[in-house]
Coordinates of C-alpha atoms in Angstrom, one line a residue:
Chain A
X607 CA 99.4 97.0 111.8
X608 CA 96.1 97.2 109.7
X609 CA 96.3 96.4 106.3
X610 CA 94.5 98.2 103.1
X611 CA 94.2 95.0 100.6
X612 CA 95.2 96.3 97.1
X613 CA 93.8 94.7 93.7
X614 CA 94.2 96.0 90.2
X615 CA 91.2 99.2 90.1
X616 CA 91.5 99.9 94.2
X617 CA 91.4 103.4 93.8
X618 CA 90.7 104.2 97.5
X619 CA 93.0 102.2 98.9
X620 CA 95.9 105.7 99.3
X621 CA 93.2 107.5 101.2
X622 CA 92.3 104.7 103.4
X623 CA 96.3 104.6 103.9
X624 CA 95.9 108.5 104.4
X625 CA 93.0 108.6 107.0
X626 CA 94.9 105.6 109.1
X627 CA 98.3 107.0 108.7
X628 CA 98.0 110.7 108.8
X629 CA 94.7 111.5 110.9
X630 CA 94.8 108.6 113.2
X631 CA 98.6 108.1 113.5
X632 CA 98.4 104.2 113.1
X633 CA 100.8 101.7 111.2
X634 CA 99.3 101.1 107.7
X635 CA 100.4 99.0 104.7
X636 CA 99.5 98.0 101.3
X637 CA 98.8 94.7 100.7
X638 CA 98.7 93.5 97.0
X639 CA 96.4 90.8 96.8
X640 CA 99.3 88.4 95.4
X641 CA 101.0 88.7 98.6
X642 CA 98.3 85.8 100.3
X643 CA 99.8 86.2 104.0
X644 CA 97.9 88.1 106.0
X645 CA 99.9 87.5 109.3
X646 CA 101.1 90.4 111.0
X647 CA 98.3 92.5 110.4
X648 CA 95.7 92.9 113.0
X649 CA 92.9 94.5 111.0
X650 CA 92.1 94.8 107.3
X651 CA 90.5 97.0 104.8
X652 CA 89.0 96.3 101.7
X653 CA 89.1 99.6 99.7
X654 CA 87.0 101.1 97.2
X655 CA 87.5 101.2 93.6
X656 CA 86.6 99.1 90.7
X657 CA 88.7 96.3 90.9
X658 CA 88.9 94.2 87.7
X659 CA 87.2 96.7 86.2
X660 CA 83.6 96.0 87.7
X661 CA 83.2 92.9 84.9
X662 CA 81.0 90.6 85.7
X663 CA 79.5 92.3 89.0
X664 CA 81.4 94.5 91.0
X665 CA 83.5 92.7 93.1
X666 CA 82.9 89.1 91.4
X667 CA 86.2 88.8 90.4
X668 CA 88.2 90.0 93.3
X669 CA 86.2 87.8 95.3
X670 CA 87.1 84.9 93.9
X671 CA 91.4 85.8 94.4
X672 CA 93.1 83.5 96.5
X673 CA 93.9 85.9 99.2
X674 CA 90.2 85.9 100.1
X675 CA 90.6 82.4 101.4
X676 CA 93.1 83.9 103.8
X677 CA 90.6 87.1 104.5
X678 CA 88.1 84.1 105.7
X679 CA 90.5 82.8 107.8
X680 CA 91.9 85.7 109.6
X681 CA 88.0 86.8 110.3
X682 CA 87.3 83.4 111.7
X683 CA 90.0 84.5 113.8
X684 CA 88.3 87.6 114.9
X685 CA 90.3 89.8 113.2
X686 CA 88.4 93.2 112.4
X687 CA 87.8 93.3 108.5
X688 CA 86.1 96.6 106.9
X689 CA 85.0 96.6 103.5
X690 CA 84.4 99.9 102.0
X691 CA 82.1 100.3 98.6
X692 CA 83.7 98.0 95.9
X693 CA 85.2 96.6 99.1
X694 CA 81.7 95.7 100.5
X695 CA 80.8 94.5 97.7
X696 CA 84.0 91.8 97.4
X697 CA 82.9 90.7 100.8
X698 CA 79.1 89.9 99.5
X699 CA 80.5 88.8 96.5
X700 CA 83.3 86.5 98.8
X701 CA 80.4 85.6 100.7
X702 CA 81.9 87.0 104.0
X703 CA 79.0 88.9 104.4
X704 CA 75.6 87.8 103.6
X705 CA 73.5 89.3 100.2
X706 CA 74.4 91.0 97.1
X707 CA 75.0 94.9 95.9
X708 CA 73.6 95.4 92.5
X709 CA 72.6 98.4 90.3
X710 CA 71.1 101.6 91.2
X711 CA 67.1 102.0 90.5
X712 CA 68.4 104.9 88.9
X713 CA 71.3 103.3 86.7
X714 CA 73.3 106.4 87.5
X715 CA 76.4 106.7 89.2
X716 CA 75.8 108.7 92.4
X717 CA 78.1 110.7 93.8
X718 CA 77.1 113.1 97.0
X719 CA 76.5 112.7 100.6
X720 CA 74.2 111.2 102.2
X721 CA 72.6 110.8 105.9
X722 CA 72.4 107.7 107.6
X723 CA 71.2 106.5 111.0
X724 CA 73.4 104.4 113.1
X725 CA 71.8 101.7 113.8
X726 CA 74.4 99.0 115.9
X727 CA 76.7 100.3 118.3
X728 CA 77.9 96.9 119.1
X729 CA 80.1 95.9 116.0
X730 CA 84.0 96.6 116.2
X731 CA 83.5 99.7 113.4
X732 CA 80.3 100.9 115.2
X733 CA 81.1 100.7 119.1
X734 CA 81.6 104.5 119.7
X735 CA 78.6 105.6 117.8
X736 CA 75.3 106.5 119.4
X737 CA 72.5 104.0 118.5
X738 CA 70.0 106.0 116.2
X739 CA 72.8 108.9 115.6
X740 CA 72.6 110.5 112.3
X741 CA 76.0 110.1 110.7
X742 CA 76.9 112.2 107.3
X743 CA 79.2 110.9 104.8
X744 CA 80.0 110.9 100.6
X745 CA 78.9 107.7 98.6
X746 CA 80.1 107.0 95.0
X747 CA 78.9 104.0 93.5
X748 CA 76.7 102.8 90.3
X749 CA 76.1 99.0 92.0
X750 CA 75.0 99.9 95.8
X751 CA 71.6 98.9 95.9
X752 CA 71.8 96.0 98.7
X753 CA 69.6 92.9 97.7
X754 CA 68.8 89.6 99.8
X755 CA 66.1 87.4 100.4
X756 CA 63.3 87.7 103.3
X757 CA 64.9 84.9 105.4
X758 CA 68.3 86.8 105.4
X759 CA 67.1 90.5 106.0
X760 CA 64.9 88.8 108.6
X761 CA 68.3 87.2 110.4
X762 CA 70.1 90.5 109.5
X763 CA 67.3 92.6 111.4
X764 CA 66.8 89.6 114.5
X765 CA 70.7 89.9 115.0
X766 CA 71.2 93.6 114.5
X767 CA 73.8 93.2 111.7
X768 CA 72.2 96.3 109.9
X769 CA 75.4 99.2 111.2
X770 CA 73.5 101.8 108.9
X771 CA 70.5 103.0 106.9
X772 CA 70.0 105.6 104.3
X773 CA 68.3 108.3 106.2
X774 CA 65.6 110.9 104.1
X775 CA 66.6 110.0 100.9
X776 CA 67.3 106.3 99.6
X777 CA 70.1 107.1 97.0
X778 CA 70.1 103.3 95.5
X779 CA 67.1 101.5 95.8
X780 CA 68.9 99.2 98.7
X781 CA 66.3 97.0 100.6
X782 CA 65.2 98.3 103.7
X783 CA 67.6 101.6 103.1
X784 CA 70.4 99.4 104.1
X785 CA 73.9 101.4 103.7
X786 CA 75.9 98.9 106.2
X787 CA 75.6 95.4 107.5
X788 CA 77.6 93.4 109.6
X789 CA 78.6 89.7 110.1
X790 CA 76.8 88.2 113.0
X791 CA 79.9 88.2 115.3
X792 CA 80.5 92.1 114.6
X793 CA 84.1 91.9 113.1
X794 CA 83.5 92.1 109.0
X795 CA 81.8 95.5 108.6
X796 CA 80.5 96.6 105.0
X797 CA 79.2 99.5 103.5
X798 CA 78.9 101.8 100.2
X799 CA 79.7 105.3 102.4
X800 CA 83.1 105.8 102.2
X801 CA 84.4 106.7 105.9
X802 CA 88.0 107.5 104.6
X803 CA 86.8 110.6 102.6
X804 CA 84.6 112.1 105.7
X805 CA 87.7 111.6 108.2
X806 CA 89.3 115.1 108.3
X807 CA 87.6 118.6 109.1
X808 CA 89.3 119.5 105.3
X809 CA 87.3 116.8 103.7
X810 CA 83.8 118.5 104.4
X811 CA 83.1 116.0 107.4
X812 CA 84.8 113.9 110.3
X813 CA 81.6 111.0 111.2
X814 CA 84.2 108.8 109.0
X815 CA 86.8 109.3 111.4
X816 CA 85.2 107.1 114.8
X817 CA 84.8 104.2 112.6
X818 CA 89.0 104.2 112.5
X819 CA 88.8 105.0 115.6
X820 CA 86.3 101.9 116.6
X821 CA 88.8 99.7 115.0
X822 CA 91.5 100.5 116.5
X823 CA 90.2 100.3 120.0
X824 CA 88.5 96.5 119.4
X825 CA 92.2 95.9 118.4
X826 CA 93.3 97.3 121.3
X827 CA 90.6 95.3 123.3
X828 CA 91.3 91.9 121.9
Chain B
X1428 CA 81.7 71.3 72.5
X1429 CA 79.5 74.6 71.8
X1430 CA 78.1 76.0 75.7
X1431 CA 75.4 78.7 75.6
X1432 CA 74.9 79.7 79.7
X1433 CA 72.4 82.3 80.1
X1434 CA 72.1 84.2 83.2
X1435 CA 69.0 85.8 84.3
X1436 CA 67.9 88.1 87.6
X1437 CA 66.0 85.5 89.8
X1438 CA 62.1 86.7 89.0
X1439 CA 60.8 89.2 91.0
X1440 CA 64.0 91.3 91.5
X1441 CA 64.0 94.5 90.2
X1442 CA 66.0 95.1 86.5
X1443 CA 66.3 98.6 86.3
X1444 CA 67.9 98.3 82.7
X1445 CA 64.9 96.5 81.5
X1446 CA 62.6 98.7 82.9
X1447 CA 64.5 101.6 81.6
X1448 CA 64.2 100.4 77.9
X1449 CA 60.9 99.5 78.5
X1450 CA 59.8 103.0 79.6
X1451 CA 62.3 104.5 76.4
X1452 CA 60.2 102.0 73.9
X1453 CA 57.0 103.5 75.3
X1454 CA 58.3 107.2 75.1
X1455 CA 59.1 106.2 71.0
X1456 CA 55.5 105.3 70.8
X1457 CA 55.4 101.8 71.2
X1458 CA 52.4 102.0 73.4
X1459 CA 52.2 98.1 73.3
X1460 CA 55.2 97.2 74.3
X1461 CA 55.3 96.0 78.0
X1462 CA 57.2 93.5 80.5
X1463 CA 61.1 94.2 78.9
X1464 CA 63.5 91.7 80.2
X1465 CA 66.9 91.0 79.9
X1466 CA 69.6 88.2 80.0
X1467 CA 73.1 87.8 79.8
X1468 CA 74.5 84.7 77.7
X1469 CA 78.0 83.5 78.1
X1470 CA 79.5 81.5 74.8
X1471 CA 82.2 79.3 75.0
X1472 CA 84.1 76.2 73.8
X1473 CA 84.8 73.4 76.3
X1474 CA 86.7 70.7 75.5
X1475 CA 85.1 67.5 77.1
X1476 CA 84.7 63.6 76.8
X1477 CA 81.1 64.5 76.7
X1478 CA 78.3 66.6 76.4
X1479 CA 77.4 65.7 80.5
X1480 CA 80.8 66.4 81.3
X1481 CA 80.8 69.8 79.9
X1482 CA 77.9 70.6 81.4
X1483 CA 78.9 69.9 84.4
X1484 CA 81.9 71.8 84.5
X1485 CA 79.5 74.7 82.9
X1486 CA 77.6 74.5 86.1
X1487 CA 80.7 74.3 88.9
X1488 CA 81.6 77.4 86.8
X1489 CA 78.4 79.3 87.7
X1490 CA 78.7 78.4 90.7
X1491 CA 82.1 79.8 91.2
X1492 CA 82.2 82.5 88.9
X1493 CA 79.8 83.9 87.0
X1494 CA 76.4 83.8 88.5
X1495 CA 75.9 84.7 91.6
X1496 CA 72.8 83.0 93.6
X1497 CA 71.5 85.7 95.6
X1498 CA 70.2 87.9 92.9
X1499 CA 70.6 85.4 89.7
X1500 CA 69.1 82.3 88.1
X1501 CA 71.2 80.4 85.2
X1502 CA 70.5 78.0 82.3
X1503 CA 73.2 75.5 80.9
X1504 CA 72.9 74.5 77.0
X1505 CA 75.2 72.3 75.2
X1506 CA 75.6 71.7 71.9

């Protein structure tokens, strides 16, 4: 059972429930943030949206909810945990992931597809991919541009935590055209692209699709 | 007790806003204006023994809440 973890201004959590219900036939729940247990579930998703509104920083105050103690503990346990846009940036913000998301160079919400290379095929969202693949998928985001010091990109780069980079264009700004990082042991995944609405031939694109898929199968493996 | 925190990109990190309004100042002729920065102040009240007290329940604040040390500096005042 994965679960899509709900706060109040997740508005991509119903297509993240869509892509893992209805195009990947797996079990998938909502789980409101005030529900704290996380047992049960053997992978989680941290939506997009703009929970709390985006005040403060994007993600600030989601990140600092109870139930992200528990997220901490069930990926200590090596439990698979993708965060998608506002989602990626609650696990910066949570500090599950390393570095921050701020705002576009261009201050402008951007909303289009973009190209990325794959650049792990190791992590439990990236396993199936082709190292160096181009991968095509929508972004929509005002704070994506991914920030961290030279110590941590250096540590991000040694230990091949960076999943995906912004390939031709650099829609944000991010450092180093990061789109994706990982956590060093591979099992928190985060990234502004939004795989859920690039999973289904209808949608325009399926790359979104094998990053299900990838978590489903390191379930399966574990 | 009156708390003024100010919050502030760490220097060197890019602030798009400021730069914006910079470049918008320019474009209304204010050739001389350059380096445009800005900052985000918190105000509040906290009720404390002292003024060391509140500042340091100011700072576990920032800490917790609403600074966040990758990208930003902050500055506690008490008055």
């Amino acid at each position: 059972m994965i679960g899509v973890l709900q706060f109040p201004g997740s508005n991509c959590d119903l297509d993240v429930i869509h892509a893992l219900r209805d195009v990947l036939k797996a079990d998938a729940k909502l789980v409101f943030f005030k529900e704290q247990d996380l047992s049960g579930l053997d992978g989680l998703v941290v939506p997009g949206g703009f929970s709390y509104g985006d005040h403060l920083r994007a993600g600030a105050v989601a990140a600092k909810m109870p139930v992200l103690d528990n997220v901490r503990e069930f990926a200590a346990e090596g439990k698979p945990v993708l965060g998608i846009c506002n989602g990626f940036q609650i696990l910066c913000e949570s500090g599950l992931l390393p570095g921050a998301l701020t705002k576009n160079t261009s201050l402008k919400f951007i909303c289009k597809w973009v190209e990325m290379e794959v650049c792990n095929d190791t992590s439990a969202f990236t396993m199936e991919y082709e190292k160096g693949q181009t991968v095509r998928m929508p972004i929509a985001h005002g704070e994506g541009r991914y920030f961290c010091d030279e110590k941590t990109l250096a540590q991000l780069k040694k230990n091949g935590q960076i999943c995906f980079r912004y390939k031709g264009e650099n829609p944000n700004g991010a450092l180093d055209n990061i789109a994706g990082i990982c956590n060093e042991e591979g099992n928190v995944l985060g990234l502004m692209p939004h795989p859920e609405r690039c999973s289904e031939k209808i949608l325009g694109g399926e790359d979104g699709r094998k990053m299900f898929e990838c978590m489903l199968g390191y379930i399966k493996s574990r | 007790m009156d708390v003024e925190i100010t919050v502030k990109l760490k220097k060197g990190l890019l602030n798009p806003e400021a730069r914006t309004i910079g470049r918008s100042l320019n474009l209304l002729g204010y050739k001389n204006v350059s380096d445009v920065d800005t900052k985000k102040v918190f105000f509040m009240k906290i009720d404390a023994s002292s003024k060391d007290v509140a500042k340091k329940q100011a700072d576990e604040m920032c800490r917790r809440l609403l600074t966040n040390p990758v990208i930003e500096d902050y500055e506690i005042v008490t008055k």
